[in-house]
Amino acid sequence: ILRRDFAEYVDLQGLKVLDIGAGQGQWAIEMLRQNSSVRLTDLSAEMLTLAQANVSKSDLTAEQSARASFEHV
């Protein structure tokens, strides 16, 4: 998914989003900038920590994060 496609087709204003496989948090940051409420999940504790740090560095706040696979969320 490209950012321009995402912005063109999806209005995230005020939505609650579950970011499964959050990785480094780059999509979470985009969604948070559009005033979405985002919860981060990732199977890797290291990636989840990195995503949380990247969100914080962007002066944004995500909801509670969880280490989990998609089968368990």
C-alpha angles and dihedrals in degrees: 000000000000121000093239091053091046093051093044097052106027126061106197098177107140097349125140108233130192108205104205111194092014093182109179092349098249094136092042089056091051091049093046090052087058090056096257122147106237131193115195123217130173136160090227117074089202093055091046090053090048092049092050090049092049091049090050092048087056090056090245132123127220125197120257112313127221136197103227145123119245091257090065102047 
